[in-house]
mmCIF file of C-alpha atoms in Angstrom:
data_model
loop_
_atom_site.group_PDB
_atom_site.id
_atom_site.type_symbol
_atom_site.label_atom_id
_atom_site.label_comp_id
_atom_site.label_asym_id
_atom_site.label_seq_id
_atom_site.Cartn_x
_atom_site.Cartn_y
_atom_site.Cartn_z
ATOM 1 C CA MET A 1 -13.475 -12.519 49.539
ATOM 2 C CA LYS A 2 -14.035 -12.390 45.764
ATOM 3 C CA LEU A 3 -11.860 -9.271 45.447
ATOM 4 C CA ALA A 4 -9.117 -10.913 47.474
ATOM 5 C CA LEU A 5 -9.298 -13.999 45.253
ATOM 6 C CA ALA A 6 -9.132 -11.803 42.134
ATOM 7 C CA LEU A 7 -6.053 -10.038 43.521
ATOM 8 C CA ILE A 8 -4.373 -13.374 44.190
ATOM 9 C CA LEU A 9 -5.193 -14.750 40.752
ATOM 10 C CA PHE A 10 -4.684 -11.663 38.587
ATOM 11 C CA GLY A 11 -2.618 -9.244 40.635
ATOM 12 C CA SER A 12 -3.771 -5.704 41.339
ATOM 13 C CA VAL A 13 -7.092 -4.515 39.942
ATOM 14 C CA THR A 14 -6.779 -1.609 37.485
ATOM 15 C CA ALA A 15 -9.225 0.393 35.437
ATOM 16 C CA CYS A 16 -10.247 -1.162 32.134
ATOM 17 C CA GLN A 17 -8.087 0.140 29.327
ATOM 18 C CA PRO A 18 -8.139 -0.680 25.651
ATOM 19 C CA PRO A 19 -5.278 -2.916 24.649
ATOM 20 C CA ALA A 20 -2.225 -1.002 23.519
ATOM 21 C CA ALA A 21 -1.661 -0.951 19.786
ATOM 22 C CA PRO A 22 0.972 -3.483 18.817
ATOM 23 C CA LYS A 23 4.349 -1.871 18.314
ATOM 24 C CA PRO A 24 6.010 -2.736 15.022
ATOM 25 C CA ASP A 25 8.901 -5.147 15.291
ATOM 26 C CA LYS A 26 11.585 -2.879 13.836
ATOM 27 C CA PRO A 27 14.543 -5.229 14.374
ATOM 28 C CA ALA A 28 12.714 -8.149 12.693
ATOM 29 C CA ALA A 29 11.757 -5.984 9.728
ATOM 30 C CA ALA A 30 15.315 -4.721 9.411
ATOM 31 C CA GLN A 31 16.796 -8.226 9.646
ATOM 32 C CA ALA A 32 14.604 -9.449 6.820
ATOM 33 C CA GLY A 33 15.613 -6.453 4.699
ATOM 34 C CA TRP A 34 12.180 -4.823 4.743
ATOM 35 C CA PRO A 35 11.752 -1.158 5.706
ATOM 36 C CA ALA A 36 11.247 -0.621 9.438
ATOM 37 C CA PHE A 37 7.716 0.361 10.430
ATOM 38 C CA LYS A 38 7.752 3.944 11.655
ATOM 39 C CA SER A 39 5.300 5.318 14.175
ATOM 40 C CA LYS A 40 2.987 7.719 12.306
ATOM 41 C CA GLU A 41 -0.651 8.622 11.706
ATOM 42 C CA LEU A 42 -1.986 6.275 9.015
ATOM 43 C CA TYR A 43 -5.615 7.452 8.575
ATOM 44 C CA ALA A 44 -6.531 3.766 8.122
ATOM 45 C CA ASP A 45 -6.193 0.467 9.946
ATOM 46 C CA ASP A 46 -2.536 -0.451 10.356
ATOM 47 C CA ILE A 47 -2.004 -3.561 8.238
ATOM 48 C CA ARG A 48 1.771 -3.326 7.951
ATOM 49 C CA GLY A 49 3.300 -6.786 8.227
ATOM 50 C CA LYS A 50 -0.074 -8.428 7.532
ATOM 51 C CA LYS A 51 -1.666 -9.963 4.453
ATOM 52 C CA ALA A 52 -3.448 -7.282 2.442
ATOM 53 C CA PRO A 53 -7.161 -7.666 1.751
ATOM 54 C CA LYS A 54 -8.085 -9.021 -1.669
ATOM 55 C CA LEU A 55 -7.498 -6.581 -4.512
ATOM 56 C CA VAL A 56 -10.924 -5.818 -5.988
ATOM 57 C CA VAL A 57 -11.213 -3.818 -9.191
ATOM 58 C CA GLU A 58 -14.398 -3.388 -11.239
ATOM 59 C CA ASN A 59 -12.494 -2.330 -14.339
ATOM 60 C CA TYR A 60 -9.180 -0.945 -15.471
ATOM 61 C CA MET A 61 -9.108 2.405 -17.252
ATOM 62 C CA THR A 62 -5.792 1.508 -18.861
ATOM 63 C CA ASP A 63 -5.357 -0.965 -21.735
ATOM 64 C CA LYS A 64 -5.299 -4.203 -19.764
ATOM 65 C CA GLU A 65 -5.071 -5.732 -16.323
ATOM 66 C CA PRO A 66 -1.438 -5.673 -15.159
ATOM 67 C CA ASP A 67 0.498 -8.869 -14.513
ATOM 68 C CA LEU A 68 1.220 -8.969 -10.770
ATOM 69 C CA ALA A 69 3.047 -12.314 -10.582
ATOM 70 C CA GLY A 70 6.408 -12.028 -8.842
ATOM 71 C CA LYS A 71 6.136 -8.251 -8.535
ATOM 72 C CA VAL A 72 5.797 -5.666 -5.798
ATOM 73 C CA VAL A 73 2.395 -3.954 -5.955
ATOM 74 C CA LEU A 74 1.764 -0.351 -4.922
ATOM 75 C CA ILE A 75 -1.908 0.545 -4.441
ATOM 76 C CA ASP A 76 -2.830 4.237 -4.335
ATOM 77 C CA PHE A 77 -6.336 5.061 -3.110
ATOM 78 C CA TRP A 78 -7.101 8.437 -4.676
ATOM 79 C CA ALA A 79 -9.759 10.725 -6.203
ATOM 80 C CA THR A 80 -9.758 13.335 -8.956
ATOM 81 C CA TRP A 81 -11.022 16.070 -6.585
ATOM 82 C CA CYS A 82 -8.204 15.510 -4.063
ATOM 83 C CA GLY A 83 -5.346 18.041 -4.328
ATOM 84 C CA PRO A 84 -2.702 15.920 -2.543
ATOM 85 C CA CYS A 85 -3.733 12.943 -4.716
ATOM 86 C CA ARG A 86 -3.085 14.972 -7.859
ATOM 87 C CA LYS A 87 0.236 16.165 -6.411
ATOM 88 C CA ALA A 88 1.365 12.549 -5.869
ATOM 89 C CA ILE A 89 0.711 11.456 -9.479
ATOM 90 C CA PRO A 90 4.064 12.644 -10.951
ATOM 91 C CA GLU A 91 5.937 10.781 -8.196
ATOM 92 C CA LEU A 92 3.952 7.614 -8.867
ATOM 93 C CA ASN A 93 4.708 8.010 -12.582
ATOM 94 C CA GLU A 94 8.412 8.217 -11.732
ATOM 95 C CA LEU A 95 8.300 5.148 -9.473
ATOM 96 C CA GLN A 96 6.544 3.089 -12.158
ATOM 97 C CA ALA A 97 9.088 4.157 -14.783
ATOM 98 C CA LYS A 98 12.109 3.599 -12.513
ATOM 99 C CA PHE A 99 11.055 0.120 -11.372
ATOM 100 C CA LYS A 100 9.012 -0.929 -14.419
ATOM 101 C CA ASP A 101 10.208 -4.564 -14.369
ATOM 102 C CA ASP A 102 9.563 -5.233 -10.669
ATOM 103 C CA LEU A 103 6.785 -2.843 -9.573
ATOM 104 C CA VAL A 104 3.129 -2.470 -10.530
ATOM 105 C CA VAL A 105 1.494 0.806 -9.481
ATOM 106 C CA ILE A 106 -2.314 0.780 -9.429
ATOM 107 C CA GLY A 107 -4.363 3.887 -8.682
ATOM 108 C CA ILE A 108 -7.844 2.941 -7.432
ATOM 109 C CA SER A 109 -10.649 5.494 -7.411
ATOM 110 C CA ASP A 110 -14.226 4.942 -6.256
ATOM 111 C CA GLU A 111 -15.470 7.623 -8.644
ATOM 112 C CA SER A 112 -17.304 6.903 -11.885
ATOM 113 C CA PRO A 113 -15.325 5.703 -14.912
ATOM 114 C CA ALA A 114 -16.448 8.825 -16.825
ATOM 115 C CA THR A 115 -15.041 11.138 -14.124
ATOM 116 C CA VAL A 116 -11.673 9.370 -14.047
ATOM 117 C CA GLN A 117 -11.513 9.127 -17.834
ATOM 118 C CA GLU A 118 -12.117 12.871 -18.185
ATOM 119 C CA PHE A 119 -9.400 13.562 -15.613
ATOM 120 C CA MET A 120 -6.946 11.290 -17.431
ATOM 121 C CA LYS A 121 -7.394 13.309 -20.633
ATOM 122 C CA LYS A 122 -5.701 16.245 -18.892
ATOM 123 C CA THR A 123 -3.360 14.444 -16.496
ATOM 124 C CA GLU A 124 -0.851 11.835 -17.602
ATOM 125 C CA MET A 125 -0.932 8.699 -15.469
ATOM 126 C CA LYS A 126 1.792 6.290 -16.573
ATOM 127 C CA TYR A 127 0.568 3.452 -14.369
ATOM 128 C CA ALA A 128 -2.544 1.319 -14.109
ATOM 129 C CA SER A 129 -5.701 3.215 -13.229
ATOM 130 C CA ALA A 130 -8.663 1.263 -11.896
ATOM 131 C CA ILE A 131 -12.202 1.820 -10.695
ATOM 132 C CA ASP A 132 -13.949 0.240 -7.734
ATOM 133 C CA MET A 133 -17.089 2.260 -7.075
ATOM 134 C CA GLN A 134 -17.875 0.003 -4.100
ATOM 135 C CA ALA A 135 -14.492 0.923 -2.516
ATOM 136 C CA THR A 136 -14.139 -2.713 -1.431
ATOM 137 C CA MET A 137 -10.439 -2.773 -0.583
ATOM 138 C CA LYS A 138 -10.496 0.798 0.716
ATOM 139 C CA LYS A 139 -13.293 -0.061 3.160
ATOM 140 C CA ALA A 140 -11.571 -3.301 4.186
ATOM 141 C CA ILE A 141 -8.691 -1.292 5.666
ATOM 142 C CA ASN A 142 -10.885 1.584 6.834
ATOM 143 C CA VAL A 143 -9.141 4.327 4.827
ATOM 144 C CA ARG A 144 -10.142 7.687 6.309
ATOM 145 C CA GLY A 145 -7.888 9.994 4.305
ATOM 146 C CA ILE A 146 -6.467 10.004 0.778
ATOM 147 C CA PRO A 147 -4.127 9.619 -0.914
ATOM 148 C CA HIS A 148 -3.394 6.422 0.948
ATOM 149 C CA VAL A 149 -0.762 3.999 -0.288
ATOM 150 C CA ILE A 150 -0.043 0.398 0.566
ATOM 151 C CA ILE A 151 2.929 -1.469 -0.879
ATOM 152 C CA MET A 152 2.707 -5.250 -0.934
ATOM 153 C CA SER A 153 5.523 -7.683 -1.551
ATOM 154 C CA SER A 154 4.808 -10.446 -4.074
ATOM 155 C CA ASP A 155 3.399 -12.663 -1.293
ATOM 156 C CA GLY A 156 0.677 -10.098 -0.535
ATOM 157 C CA ILE A 157 2.168 -8.845 2.754
ATOM 158 C CA VAL A 158 1.989 -5.071 3.312
ATOM 159 C CA ARG A 159 5.546 -3.750 3.661
ATOM 160 C CA TRP A 160 4.788 0.002 3.660
ATOM 161 C CA GLN A 161 1.634 2.009 4.286
ATOM 162 C CA GLY A 162 0.697 5.628 4.642
ATOM 163 C CA PHE A 163 0.265 9.090 3.203
ATOM 164 C CA PRO A 164 2.875 9.288 0.409
ATOM 165 C CA LEU A 165 3.640 12.967 1.038
ATOM 166 C CA ASP A 166 3.959 12.625 4.844
ATOM 167 C CA ASP A 167 6.889 14.675 6.190
ATOM 168 C CA SER A 168 7.657 12.032 8.839
ATOM 169 C CA GLU A 169 8.046 9.240 6.250
ATOM 170 C CA PRO A 170 7.492 10.257 2.635
ATOM 171 C CA LEU A 171 7.237 7.530 0.033
ATOM 172 C CA THR A 172 10.577 7.451 -1.773
ATOM 173 C CA ALA A 173 12.306 5.438 -4.484
ATOM 174 C CA GLY A 174 14.652 4.184 -1.744
ATOM 175 C CA ILE A 175 11.753 2.578 0.164
ATOM 176 C CA VAL A 176 10.414 0.941 -2.994
ATOM 177 C CA LYS A 177 13.879 -0.347 -3.921
ATOM 178 C CA GLN A 178 14.380 -1.772 -0.429
ATOM 179 C CA ILE A 179 11.109 -3.718 -0.716
ATOM 180 C CA ILE A 180 11.975 -4.978 -4.210
ATOM 181 C CA ASP A 181 15.478 -6.029 -3.106
ATOM 182 C CA ALA A 182 14.118 -7.969 -0.095
ATOM 183 C CA ASP A 183 11.348 -9.709 -2.067
ATOM 184 C CA GLN A 184 12.153 -13.372 -2.726
ATOM 185 C CA GLY A 185 9.275 -13.607 -5.227
ATOM 186 C CA VAL A 186 10.850 -10.852 -7.315
ATOM 187 C CA LYS A 187 14.204 -12.664 -7.217
ATOM 188 C CA ALA A 188 12.581 -15.951 -8.285
ATOM 189 C CA ARG A 189 10.765 -14.270 -11.206
ATOM 190 C CA ARG A 190 13.986 -12.582 -12.350
ATOM 191 C CA GLU A 191 15.874 -15.907 -12.256
ATOM 192 C CA LYS A 192 13.120 -17.684 -14.189
ATOM 193 C CA THR A 193 13.028 -14.910 -16.803
ATOM 194 C CA HIS A 194 16.814 -15.095 -17.132
ATOM 195 C CA LYS A 195 16.744 -18.908 -17.592
ATOM 196 C CA ASP A 196 13.945 -18.693 -20.186
ATOM 197 C CA ARG A 197 15.979 -16.371 -22.415
#
């Protein structure tokens, strides 16, 4: 009787299955001008289209804390011992230089300041380098492989995420430009700067 009632109320009985991962809304992303979310292995929780966890940094290895207001922010979780991380540094340097007015690149390592400082003596990093030995933000999104990049629009929403050297969707200047061009916060900051001149 109970089984019959269950069938009436809920339809056929099937084996318990975990809920399917939500599929990214590609048309909505495209309509808004943001890059479409591609299906790929992320080696972290998928937070694309969601508010990023709070940016936590114990200290910056560069001169000062960067101004993030009205800018797109690229976070690179990396380590000095990681070969692919080191390989990505020249590309991150290029992105920071190309989009210097609208993009802030921040490399976050959970290594000691001394280790990162020694590395930076031999390797030029033309973007903000920061330390968080507690790996607060990294743990919040369950990063399981580095380098791992998230790109947030000025409202803190993650617009791109993944391994920057991934063959299926490498991080490119075109992706960064698309995010900058779609970002209303960037447009508002540019207009304000123009008016203040």
